[in-house]
mmCIF file of N, CA, C and O in Angstrom:
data_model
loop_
_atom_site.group_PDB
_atom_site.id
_atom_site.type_symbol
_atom_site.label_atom_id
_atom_site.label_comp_id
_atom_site.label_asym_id
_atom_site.label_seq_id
_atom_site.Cartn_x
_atom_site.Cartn_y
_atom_site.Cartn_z
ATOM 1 N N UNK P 2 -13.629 21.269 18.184
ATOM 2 C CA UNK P 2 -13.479 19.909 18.650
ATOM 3 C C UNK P 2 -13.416 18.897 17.510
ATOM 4 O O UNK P 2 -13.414 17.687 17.736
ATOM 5 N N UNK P 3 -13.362 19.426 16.251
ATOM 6 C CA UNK P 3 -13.279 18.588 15.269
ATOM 7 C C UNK P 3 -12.291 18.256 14.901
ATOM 8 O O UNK P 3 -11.467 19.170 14.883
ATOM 9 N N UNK P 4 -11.761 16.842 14.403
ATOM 10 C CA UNK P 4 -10.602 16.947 14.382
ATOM 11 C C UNK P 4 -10.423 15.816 12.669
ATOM 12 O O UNK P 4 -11.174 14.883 12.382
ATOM 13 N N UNK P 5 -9.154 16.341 11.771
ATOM 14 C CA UNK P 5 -9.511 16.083 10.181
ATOM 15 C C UNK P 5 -9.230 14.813 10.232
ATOM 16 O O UNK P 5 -8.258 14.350 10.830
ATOM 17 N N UNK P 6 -10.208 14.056 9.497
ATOM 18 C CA UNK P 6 -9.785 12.878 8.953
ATOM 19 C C UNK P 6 -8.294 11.981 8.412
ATOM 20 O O UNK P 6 -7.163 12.327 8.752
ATOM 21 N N UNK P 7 -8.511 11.115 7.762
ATOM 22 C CA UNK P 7 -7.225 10.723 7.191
ATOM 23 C C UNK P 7 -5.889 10.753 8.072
ATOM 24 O O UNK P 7 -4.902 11.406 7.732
ATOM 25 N N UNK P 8 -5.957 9.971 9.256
ATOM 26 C CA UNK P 8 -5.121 10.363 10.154
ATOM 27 C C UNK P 8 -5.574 8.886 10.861
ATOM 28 O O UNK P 8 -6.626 8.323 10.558
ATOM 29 N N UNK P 9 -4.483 8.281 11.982
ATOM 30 C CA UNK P 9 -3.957 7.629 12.848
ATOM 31 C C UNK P 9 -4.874 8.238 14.141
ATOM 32 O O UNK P 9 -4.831 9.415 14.498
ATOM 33 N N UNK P 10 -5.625 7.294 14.702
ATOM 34 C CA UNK P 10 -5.849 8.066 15.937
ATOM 35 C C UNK P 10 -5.570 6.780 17.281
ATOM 36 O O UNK P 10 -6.048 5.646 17.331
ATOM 37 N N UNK P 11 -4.792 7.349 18.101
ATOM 38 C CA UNK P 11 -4.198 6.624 19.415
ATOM 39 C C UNK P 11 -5.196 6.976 20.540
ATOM 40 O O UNK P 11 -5.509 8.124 20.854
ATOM 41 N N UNK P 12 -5.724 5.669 21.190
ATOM 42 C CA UNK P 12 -6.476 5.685 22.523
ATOM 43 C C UNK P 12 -5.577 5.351 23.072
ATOM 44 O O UNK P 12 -4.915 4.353 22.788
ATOM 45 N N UNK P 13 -5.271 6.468 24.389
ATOM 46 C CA UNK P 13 -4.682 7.235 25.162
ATOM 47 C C UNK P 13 -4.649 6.191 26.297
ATOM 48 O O UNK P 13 -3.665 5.514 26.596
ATOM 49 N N UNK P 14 -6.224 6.143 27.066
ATOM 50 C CA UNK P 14 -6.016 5.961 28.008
ATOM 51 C C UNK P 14 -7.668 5.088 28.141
ATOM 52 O O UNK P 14 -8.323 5.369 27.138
ATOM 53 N N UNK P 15 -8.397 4.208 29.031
ATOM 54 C CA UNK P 15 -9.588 3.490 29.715
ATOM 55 C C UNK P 15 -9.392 2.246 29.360
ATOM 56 O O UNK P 15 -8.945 1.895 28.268
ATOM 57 N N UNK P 16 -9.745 1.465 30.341
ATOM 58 C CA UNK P 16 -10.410 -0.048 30.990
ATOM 59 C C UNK P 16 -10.126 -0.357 29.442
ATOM 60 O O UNK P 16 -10.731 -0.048 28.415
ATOM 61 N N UNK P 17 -8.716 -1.245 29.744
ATOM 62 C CA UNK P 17 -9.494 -2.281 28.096
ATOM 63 C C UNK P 17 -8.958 -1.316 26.594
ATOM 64 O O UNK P 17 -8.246 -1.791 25.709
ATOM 65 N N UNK P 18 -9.304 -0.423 26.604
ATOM 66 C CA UNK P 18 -8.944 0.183 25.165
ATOM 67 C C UNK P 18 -7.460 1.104 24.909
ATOM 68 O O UNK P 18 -6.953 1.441 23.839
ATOM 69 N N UNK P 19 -6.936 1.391 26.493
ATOM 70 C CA UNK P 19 -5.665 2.037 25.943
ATOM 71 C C UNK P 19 -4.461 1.141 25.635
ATOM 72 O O UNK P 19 -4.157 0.134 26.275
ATOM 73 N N UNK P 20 -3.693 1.731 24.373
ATOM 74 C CA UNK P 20 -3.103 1.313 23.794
ATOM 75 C C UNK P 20 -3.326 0.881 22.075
ATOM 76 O O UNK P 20 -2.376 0.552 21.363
ATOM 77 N N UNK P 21 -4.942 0.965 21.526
ATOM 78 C CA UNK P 21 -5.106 0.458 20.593
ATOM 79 C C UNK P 21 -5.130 2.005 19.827
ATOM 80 O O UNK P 21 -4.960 3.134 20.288
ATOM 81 N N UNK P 22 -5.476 1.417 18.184
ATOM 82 C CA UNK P 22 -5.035 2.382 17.290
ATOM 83 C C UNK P 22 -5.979 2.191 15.839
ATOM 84 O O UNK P 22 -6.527 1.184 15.389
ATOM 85 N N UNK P 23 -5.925 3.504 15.354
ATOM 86 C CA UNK P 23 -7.239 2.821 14.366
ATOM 87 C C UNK P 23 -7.178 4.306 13.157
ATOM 88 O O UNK P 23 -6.986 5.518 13.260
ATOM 89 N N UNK P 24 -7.430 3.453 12.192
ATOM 90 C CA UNK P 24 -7.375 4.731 10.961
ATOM 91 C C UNK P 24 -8.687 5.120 11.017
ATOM 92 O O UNK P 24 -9.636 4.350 11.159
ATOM 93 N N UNK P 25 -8.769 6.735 10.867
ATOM 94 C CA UNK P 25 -9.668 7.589 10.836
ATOM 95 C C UNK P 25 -10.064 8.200 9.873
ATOM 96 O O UNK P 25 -9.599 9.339 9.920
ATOM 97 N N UNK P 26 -11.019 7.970 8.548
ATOM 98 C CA UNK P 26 -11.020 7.801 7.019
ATOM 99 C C UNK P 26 -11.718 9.588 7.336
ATOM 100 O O UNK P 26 -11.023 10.433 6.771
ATOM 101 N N UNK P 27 -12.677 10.055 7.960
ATOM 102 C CA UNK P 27 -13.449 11.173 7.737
ATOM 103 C C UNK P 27 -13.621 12.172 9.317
ATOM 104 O O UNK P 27 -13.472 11.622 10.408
ATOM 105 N N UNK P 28 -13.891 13.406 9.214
ATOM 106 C CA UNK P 28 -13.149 13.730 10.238
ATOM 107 C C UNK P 28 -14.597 13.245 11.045
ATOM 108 O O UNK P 28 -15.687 12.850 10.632
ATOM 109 N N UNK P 29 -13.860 13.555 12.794
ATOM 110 C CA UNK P 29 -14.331 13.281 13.352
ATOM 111 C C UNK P 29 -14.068 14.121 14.462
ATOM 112 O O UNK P 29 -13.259 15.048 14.475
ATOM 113 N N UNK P 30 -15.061 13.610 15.732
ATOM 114 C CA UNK P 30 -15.031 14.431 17.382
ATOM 115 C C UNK P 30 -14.155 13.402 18.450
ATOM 116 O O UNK P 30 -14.530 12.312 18.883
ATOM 117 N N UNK P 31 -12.947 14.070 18.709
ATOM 118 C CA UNK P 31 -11.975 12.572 19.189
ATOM 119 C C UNK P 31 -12.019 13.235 20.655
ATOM 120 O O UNK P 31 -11.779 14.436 20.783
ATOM 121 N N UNK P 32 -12.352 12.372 21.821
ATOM 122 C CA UNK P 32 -12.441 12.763 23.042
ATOM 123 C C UNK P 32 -10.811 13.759 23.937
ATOM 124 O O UNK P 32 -9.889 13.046 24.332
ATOM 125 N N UNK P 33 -10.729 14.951 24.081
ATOM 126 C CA UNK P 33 -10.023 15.734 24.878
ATOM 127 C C UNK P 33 -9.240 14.532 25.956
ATOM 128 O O UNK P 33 -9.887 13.725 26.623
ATOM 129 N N UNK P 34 -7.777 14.624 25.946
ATOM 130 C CA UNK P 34 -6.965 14.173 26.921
ATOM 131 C C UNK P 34 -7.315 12.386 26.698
ATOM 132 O O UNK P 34 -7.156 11.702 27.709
ATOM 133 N N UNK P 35 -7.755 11.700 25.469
ATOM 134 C CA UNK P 35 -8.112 10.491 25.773
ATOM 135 C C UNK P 35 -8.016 10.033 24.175
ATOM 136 O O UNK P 35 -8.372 8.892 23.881
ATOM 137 N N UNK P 36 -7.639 10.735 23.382
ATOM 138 C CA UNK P 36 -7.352 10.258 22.333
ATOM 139 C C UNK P 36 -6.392 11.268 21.360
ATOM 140 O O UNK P 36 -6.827 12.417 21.447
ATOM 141 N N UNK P 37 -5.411 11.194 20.609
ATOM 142 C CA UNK P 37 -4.444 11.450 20.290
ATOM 143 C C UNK P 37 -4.463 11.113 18.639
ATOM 144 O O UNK P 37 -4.536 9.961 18.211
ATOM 145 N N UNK P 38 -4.406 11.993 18.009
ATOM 146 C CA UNK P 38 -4.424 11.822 16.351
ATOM 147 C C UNK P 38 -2.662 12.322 15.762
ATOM 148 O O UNK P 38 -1.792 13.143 16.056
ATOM 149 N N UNK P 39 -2.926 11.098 14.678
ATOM 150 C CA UNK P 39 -1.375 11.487 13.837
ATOM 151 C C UNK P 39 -1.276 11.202 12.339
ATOM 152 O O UNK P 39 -1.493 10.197 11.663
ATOM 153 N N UNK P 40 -0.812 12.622 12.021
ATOM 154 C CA UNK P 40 -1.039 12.758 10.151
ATOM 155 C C UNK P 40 0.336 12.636 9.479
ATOM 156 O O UNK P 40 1.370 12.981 10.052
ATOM 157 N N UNK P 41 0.298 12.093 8.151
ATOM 158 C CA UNK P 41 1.143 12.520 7.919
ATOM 159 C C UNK P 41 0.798 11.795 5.841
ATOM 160 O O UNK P 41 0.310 10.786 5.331
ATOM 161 N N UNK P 42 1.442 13.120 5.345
ATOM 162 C CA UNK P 42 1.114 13.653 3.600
ATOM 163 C C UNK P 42 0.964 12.252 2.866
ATOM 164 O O UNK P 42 0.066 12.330 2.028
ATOM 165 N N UNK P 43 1.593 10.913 2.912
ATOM 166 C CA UNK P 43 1.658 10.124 2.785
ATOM 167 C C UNK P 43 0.372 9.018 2.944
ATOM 168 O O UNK P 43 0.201 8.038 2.218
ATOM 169 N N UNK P 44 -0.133 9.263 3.616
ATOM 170 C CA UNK P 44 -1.243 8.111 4.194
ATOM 171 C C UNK P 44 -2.317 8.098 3.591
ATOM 172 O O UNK P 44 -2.783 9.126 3.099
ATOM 173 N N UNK P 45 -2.937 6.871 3.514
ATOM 174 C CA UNK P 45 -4.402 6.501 2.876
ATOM 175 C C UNK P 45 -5.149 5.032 3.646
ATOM 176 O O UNK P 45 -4.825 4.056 4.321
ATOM 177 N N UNK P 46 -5.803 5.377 3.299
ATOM 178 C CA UNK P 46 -6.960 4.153 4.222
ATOM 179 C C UNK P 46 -6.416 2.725 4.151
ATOM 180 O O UNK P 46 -6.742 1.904 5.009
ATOM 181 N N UNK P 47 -5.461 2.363 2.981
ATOM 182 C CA UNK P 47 -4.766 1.206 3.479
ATOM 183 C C UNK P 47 -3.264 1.234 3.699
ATOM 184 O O UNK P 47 -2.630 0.311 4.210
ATOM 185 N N UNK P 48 -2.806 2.265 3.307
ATOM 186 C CA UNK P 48 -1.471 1.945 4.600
ATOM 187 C C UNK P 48 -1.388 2.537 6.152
ATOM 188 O O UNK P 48 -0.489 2.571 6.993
ATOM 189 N N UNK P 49 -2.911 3.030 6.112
ATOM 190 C CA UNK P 49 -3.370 3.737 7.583
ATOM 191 C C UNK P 49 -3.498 2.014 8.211
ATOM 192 O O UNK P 49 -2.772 1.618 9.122
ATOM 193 N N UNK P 50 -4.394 1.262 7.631
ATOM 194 C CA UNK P 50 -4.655 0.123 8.136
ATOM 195 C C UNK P 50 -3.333 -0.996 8.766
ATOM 196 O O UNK P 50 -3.217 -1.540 9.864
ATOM 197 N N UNK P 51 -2.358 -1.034 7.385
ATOM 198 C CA UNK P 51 -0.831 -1.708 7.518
ATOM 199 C C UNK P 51 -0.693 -0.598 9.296
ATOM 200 O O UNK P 51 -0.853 -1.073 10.420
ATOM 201 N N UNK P 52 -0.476 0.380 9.078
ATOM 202 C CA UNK P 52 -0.060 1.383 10.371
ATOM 203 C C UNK P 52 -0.586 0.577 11.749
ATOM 204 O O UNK P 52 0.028 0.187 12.742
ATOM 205 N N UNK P 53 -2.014 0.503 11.359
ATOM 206 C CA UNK P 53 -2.821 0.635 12.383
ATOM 207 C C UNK P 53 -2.320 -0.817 13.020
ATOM 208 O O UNK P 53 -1.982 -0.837 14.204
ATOM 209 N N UNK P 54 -2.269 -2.214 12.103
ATOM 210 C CA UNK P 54 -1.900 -3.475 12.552
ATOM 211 C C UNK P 54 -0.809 -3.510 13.484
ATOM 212 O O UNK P 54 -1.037 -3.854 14.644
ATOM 213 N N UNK P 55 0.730 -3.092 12.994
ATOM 214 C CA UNK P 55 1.525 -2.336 13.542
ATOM 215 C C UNK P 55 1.786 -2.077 14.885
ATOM 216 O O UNK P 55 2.531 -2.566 15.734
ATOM 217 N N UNK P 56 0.746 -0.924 14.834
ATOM 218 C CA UNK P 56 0.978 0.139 15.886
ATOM 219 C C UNK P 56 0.019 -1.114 17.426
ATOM 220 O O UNK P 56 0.357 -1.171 18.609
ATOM 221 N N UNK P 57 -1.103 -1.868 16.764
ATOM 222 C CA UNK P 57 -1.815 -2.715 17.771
ATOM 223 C C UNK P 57 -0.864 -3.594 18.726
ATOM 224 O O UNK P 57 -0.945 -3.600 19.955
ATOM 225 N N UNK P 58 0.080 -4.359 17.934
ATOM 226 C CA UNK P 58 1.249 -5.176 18.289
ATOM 227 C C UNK P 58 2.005 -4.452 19.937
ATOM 228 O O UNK P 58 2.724 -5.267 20.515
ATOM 229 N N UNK P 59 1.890 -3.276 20.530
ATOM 230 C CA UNK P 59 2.318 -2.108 21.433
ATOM 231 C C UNK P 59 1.318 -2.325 22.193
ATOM 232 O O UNK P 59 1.582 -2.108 23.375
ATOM 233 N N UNK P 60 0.173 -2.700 21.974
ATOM 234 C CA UNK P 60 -1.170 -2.095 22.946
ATOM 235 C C UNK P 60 -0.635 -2.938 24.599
ATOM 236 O O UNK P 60 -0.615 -2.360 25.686
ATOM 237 N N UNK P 61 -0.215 -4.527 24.334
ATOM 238 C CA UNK P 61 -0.021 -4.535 25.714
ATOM 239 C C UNK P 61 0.774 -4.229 26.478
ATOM 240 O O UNK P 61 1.015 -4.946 27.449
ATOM 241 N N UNK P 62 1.478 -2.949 26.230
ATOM 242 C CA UNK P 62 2.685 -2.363 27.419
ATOM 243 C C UNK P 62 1.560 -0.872 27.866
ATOM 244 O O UNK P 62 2.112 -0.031 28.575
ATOM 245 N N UNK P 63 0.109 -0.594 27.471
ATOM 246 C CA UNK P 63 -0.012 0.263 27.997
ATOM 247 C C UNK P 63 -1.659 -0.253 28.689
ATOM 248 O O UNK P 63 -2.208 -1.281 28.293
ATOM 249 N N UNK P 64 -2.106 0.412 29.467
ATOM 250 C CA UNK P 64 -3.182 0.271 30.673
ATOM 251 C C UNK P 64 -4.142 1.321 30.624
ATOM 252 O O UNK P 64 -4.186 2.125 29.694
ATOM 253 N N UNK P 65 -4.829 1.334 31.496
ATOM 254 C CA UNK P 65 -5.557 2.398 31.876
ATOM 255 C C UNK P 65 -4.460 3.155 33.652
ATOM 256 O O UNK P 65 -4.785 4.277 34.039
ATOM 257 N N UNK P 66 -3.912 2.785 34.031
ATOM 258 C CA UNK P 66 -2.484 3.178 34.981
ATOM 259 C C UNK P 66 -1.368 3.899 33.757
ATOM 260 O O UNK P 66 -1.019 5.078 33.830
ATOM 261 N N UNK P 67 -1.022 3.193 32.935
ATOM 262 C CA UNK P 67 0.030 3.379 31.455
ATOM 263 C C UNK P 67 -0.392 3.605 31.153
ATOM 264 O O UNK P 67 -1.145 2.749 30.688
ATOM 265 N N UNK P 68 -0.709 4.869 30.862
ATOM 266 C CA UNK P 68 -1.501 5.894 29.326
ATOM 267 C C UNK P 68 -0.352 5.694 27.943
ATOM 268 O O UNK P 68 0.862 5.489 27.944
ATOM 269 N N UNK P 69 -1.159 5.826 27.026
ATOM 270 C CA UNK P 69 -0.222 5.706 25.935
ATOM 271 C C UNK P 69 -0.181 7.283 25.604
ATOM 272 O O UNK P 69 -0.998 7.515 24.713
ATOM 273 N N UNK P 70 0.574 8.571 26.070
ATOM 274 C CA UNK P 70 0.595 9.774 26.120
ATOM 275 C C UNK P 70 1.881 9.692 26.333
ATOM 276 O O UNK P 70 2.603 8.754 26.672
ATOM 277 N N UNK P 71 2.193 11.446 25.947
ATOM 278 C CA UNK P 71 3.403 11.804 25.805
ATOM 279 C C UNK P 71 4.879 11.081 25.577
ATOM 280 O O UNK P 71 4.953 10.624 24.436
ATOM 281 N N UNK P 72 5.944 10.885 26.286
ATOM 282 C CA UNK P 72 7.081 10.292 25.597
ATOM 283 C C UNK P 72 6.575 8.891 25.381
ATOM 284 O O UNK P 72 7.074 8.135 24.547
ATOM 285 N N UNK P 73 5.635 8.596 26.110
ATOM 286 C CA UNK P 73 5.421 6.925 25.907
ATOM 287 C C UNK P 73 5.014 6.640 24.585
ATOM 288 O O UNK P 73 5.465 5.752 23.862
ATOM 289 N N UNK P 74 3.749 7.808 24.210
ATOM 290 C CA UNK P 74 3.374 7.653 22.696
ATOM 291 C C UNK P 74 4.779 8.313 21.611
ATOM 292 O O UNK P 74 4.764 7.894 20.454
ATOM 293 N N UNK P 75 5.473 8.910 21.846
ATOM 294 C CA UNK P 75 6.484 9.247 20.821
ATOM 295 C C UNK P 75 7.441 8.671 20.592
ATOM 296 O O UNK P 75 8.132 8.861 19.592
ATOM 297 N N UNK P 76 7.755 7.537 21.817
ATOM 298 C CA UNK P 76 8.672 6.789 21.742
ATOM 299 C C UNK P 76 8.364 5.103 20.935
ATOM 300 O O UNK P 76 9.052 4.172 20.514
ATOM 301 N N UNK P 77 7.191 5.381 21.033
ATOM 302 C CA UNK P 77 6.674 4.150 20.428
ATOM 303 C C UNK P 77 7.575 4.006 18.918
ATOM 304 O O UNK P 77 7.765 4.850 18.042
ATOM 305 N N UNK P 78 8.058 2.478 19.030
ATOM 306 C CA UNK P 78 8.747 2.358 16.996
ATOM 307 C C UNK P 78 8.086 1.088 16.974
ATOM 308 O O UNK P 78 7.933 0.107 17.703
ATOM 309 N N UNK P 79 7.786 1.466 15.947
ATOM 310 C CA UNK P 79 7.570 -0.372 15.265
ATOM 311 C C UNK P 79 7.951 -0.049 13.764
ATOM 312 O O UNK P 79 7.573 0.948 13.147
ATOM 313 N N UNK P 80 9.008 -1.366 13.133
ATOM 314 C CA UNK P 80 9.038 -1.581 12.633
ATOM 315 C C UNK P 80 8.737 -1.316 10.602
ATOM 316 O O UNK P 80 8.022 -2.153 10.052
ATOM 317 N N UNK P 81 9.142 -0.533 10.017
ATOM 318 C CA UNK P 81 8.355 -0.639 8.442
ATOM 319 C C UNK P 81 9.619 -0.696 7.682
ATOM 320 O O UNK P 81 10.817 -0.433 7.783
ATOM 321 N N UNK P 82 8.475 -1.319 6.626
ATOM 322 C CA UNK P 82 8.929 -1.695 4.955
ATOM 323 C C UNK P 82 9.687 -0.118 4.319
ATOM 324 O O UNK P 82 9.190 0.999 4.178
ATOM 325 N N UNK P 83 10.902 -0.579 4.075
ATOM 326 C CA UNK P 83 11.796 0.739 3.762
ATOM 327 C C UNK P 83 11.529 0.337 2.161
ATOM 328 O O UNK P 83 10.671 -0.383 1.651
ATOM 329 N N UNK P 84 12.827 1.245 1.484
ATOM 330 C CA UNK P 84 13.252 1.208 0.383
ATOM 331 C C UNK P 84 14.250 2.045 0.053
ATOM 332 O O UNK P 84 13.955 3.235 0.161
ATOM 333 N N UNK P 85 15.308 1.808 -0.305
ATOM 334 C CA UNK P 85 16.594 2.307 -0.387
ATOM 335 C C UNK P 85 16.117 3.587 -2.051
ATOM 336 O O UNK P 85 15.570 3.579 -3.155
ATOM 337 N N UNK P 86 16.817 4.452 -1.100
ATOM 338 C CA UNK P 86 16.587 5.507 -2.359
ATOM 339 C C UNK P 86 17.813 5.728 -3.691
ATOM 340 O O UNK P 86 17.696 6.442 -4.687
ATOM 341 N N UNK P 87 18.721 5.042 -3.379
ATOM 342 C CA UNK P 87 20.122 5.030 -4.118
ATOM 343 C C UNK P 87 20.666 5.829 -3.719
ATOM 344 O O UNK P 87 21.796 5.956 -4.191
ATOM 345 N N UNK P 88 20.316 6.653 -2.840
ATOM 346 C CA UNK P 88 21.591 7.748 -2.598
ATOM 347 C C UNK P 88 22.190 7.737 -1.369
ATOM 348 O O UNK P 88 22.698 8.729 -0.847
ATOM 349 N N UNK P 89 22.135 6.422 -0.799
ATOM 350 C CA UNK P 89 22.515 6.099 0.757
ATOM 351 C C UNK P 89 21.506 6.302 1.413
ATOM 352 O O UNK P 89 21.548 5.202 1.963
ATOM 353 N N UNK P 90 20.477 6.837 1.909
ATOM 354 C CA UNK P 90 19.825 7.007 2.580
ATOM 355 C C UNK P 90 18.165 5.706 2.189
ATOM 356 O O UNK P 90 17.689 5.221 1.163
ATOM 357 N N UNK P 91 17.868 5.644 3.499
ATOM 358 C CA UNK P 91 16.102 4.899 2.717
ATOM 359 C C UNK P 91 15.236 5.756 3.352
ATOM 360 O O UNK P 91 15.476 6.738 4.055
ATOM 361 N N UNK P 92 13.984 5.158 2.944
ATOM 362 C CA UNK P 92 12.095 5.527 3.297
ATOM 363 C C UNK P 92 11.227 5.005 3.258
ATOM 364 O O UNK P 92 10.866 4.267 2.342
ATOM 365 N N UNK P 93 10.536 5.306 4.462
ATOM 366 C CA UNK P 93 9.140 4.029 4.222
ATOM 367 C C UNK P 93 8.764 3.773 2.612
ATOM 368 O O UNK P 93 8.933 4.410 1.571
ATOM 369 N N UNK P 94 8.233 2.643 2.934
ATOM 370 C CA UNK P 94 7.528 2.252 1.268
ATOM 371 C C UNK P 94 6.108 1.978 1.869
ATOM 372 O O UNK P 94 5.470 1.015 2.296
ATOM 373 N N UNK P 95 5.892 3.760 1.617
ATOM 374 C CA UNK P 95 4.033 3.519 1.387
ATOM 375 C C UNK P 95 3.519 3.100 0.435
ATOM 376 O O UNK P 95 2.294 3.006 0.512
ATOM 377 N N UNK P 96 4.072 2.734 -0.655
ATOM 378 C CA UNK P 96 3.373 1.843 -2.113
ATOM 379 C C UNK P 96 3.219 0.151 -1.503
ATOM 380 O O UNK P 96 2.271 -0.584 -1.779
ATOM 381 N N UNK P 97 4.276 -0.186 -0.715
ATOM 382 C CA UNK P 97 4.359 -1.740 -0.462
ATOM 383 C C UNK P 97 3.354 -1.920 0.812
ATOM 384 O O UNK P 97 3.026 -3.086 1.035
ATOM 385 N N UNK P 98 2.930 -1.116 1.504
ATOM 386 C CA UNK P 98 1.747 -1.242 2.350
ATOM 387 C C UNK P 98 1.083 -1.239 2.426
ATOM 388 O O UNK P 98 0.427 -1.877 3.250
ATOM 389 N N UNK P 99 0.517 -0.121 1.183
ATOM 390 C CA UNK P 99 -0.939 0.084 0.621
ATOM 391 C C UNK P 99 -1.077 -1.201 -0.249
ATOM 392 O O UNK P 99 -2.119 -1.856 -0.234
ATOM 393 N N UNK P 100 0.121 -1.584 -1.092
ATOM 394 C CA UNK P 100 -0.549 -2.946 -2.061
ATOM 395 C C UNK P 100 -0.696 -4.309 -1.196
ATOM 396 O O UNK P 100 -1.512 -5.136 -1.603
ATOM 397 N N UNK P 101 0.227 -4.655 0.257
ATOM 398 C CA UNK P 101 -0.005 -5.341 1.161
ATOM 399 C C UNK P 101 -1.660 -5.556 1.530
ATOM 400 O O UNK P 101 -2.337 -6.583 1.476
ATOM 401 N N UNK P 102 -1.962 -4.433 1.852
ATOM 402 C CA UNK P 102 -3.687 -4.259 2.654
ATOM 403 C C UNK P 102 -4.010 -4.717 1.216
ATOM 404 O O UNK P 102 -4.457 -5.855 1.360
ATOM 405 N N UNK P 103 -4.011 -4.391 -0.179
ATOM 406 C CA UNK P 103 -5.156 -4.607 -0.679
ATOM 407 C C UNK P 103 -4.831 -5.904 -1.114
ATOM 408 O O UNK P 103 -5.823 -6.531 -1.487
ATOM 409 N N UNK P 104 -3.813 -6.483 -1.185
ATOM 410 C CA UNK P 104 -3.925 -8.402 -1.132
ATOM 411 C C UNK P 104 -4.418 -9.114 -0.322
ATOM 412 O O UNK P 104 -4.444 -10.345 -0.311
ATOM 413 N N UNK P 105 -5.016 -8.083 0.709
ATOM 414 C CA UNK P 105 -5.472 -9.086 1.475
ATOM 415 C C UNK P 105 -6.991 -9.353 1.456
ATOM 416 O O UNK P 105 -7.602 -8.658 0.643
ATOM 417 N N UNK P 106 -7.678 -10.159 2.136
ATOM 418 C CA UNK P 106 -9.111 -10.023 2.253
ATOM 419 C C UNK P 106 -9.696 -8.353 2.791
ATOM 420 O O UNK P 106 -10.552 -7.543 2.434
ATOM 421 N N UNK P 107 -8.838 -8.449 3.652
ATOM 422 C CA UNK P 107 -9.821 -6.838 3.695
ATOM 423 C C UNK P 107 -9.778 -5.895 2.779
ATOM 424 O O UNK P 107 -10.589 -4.983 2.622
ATOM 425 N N UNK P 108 -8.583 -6.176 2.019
ATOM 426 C CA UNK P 108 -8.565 -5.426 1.016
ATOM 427 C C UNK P 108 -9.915 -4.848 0.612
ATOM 428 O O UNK P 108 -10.552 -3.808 0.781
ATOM 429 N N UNK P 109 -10.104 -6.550 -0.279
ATOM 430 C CA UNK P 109 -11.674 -6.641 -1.260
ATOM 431 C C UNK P 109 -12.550 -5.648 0.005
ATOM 432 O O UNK P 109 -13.300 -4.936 -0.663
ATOM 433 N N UNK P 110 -12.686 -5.432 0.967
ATOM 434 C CA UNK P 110 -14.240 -5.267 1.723
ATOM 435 C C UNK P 110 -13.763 -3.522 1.900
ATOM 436 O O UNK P 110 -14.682 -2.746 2.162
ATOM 437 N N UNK P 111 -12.731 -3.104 1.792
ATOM 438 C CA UNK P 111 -12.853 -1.374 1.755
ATOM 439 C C UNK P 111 -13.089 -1.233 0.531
ATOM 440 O O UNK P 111 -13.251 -0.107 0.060
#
């Protein structure tokens, strides 16, 4: 039931909290069918945070009726800071998100 840190975790579904989203620095016990974790090689506690702001902006299209599960959670997009790689193609810019969070006040307090 443990589930690894350093990861995105999505409340699924209850009164009030589905739809929100929150970085998960150390692992933890995330409730069965009611919360939803997402990793990926890239991430750290402040562009988990940039993520997490993000991903909050969504919370009011889902309910405790609207679960934020399956296609609803995969279909979810919001928005990020690219960067053109020169070779036609781009990619997130996890450097410009992580230095975002730490200009900010919360920066200083993690």
């Amino acid at each position: 039931f443990i589930s690894k840190g350093n990861c995105i975790v999505f409340i699924q579904l209850g009164a009030g909290s589905a739809g929100y989203s929150l970085y998960q620095e150390v692992d933890f016990i995330g409730m069965s069918g009611k919360t939803a974790s997402g990793y990926n090689k890239n991430l750290n506690k402040y562009n988990g945070l940039f993520l997490v702001a993000l991903l909050d902006l969504e919370r009011p299209k889902f309910s405790y009726g609207r679960r934020w599960t399956g296609d609803r959670l995969l279909k979810t997009k919001i928005k990020l800071p690219i960067i053109d790689t020169g070779d036609g193609t781009c990619e997130q810019d996890w450097e410009y998100m992580k230095d975002y969070i730490k200009s900010t006040i919360y920066g200083d307090l993690i």
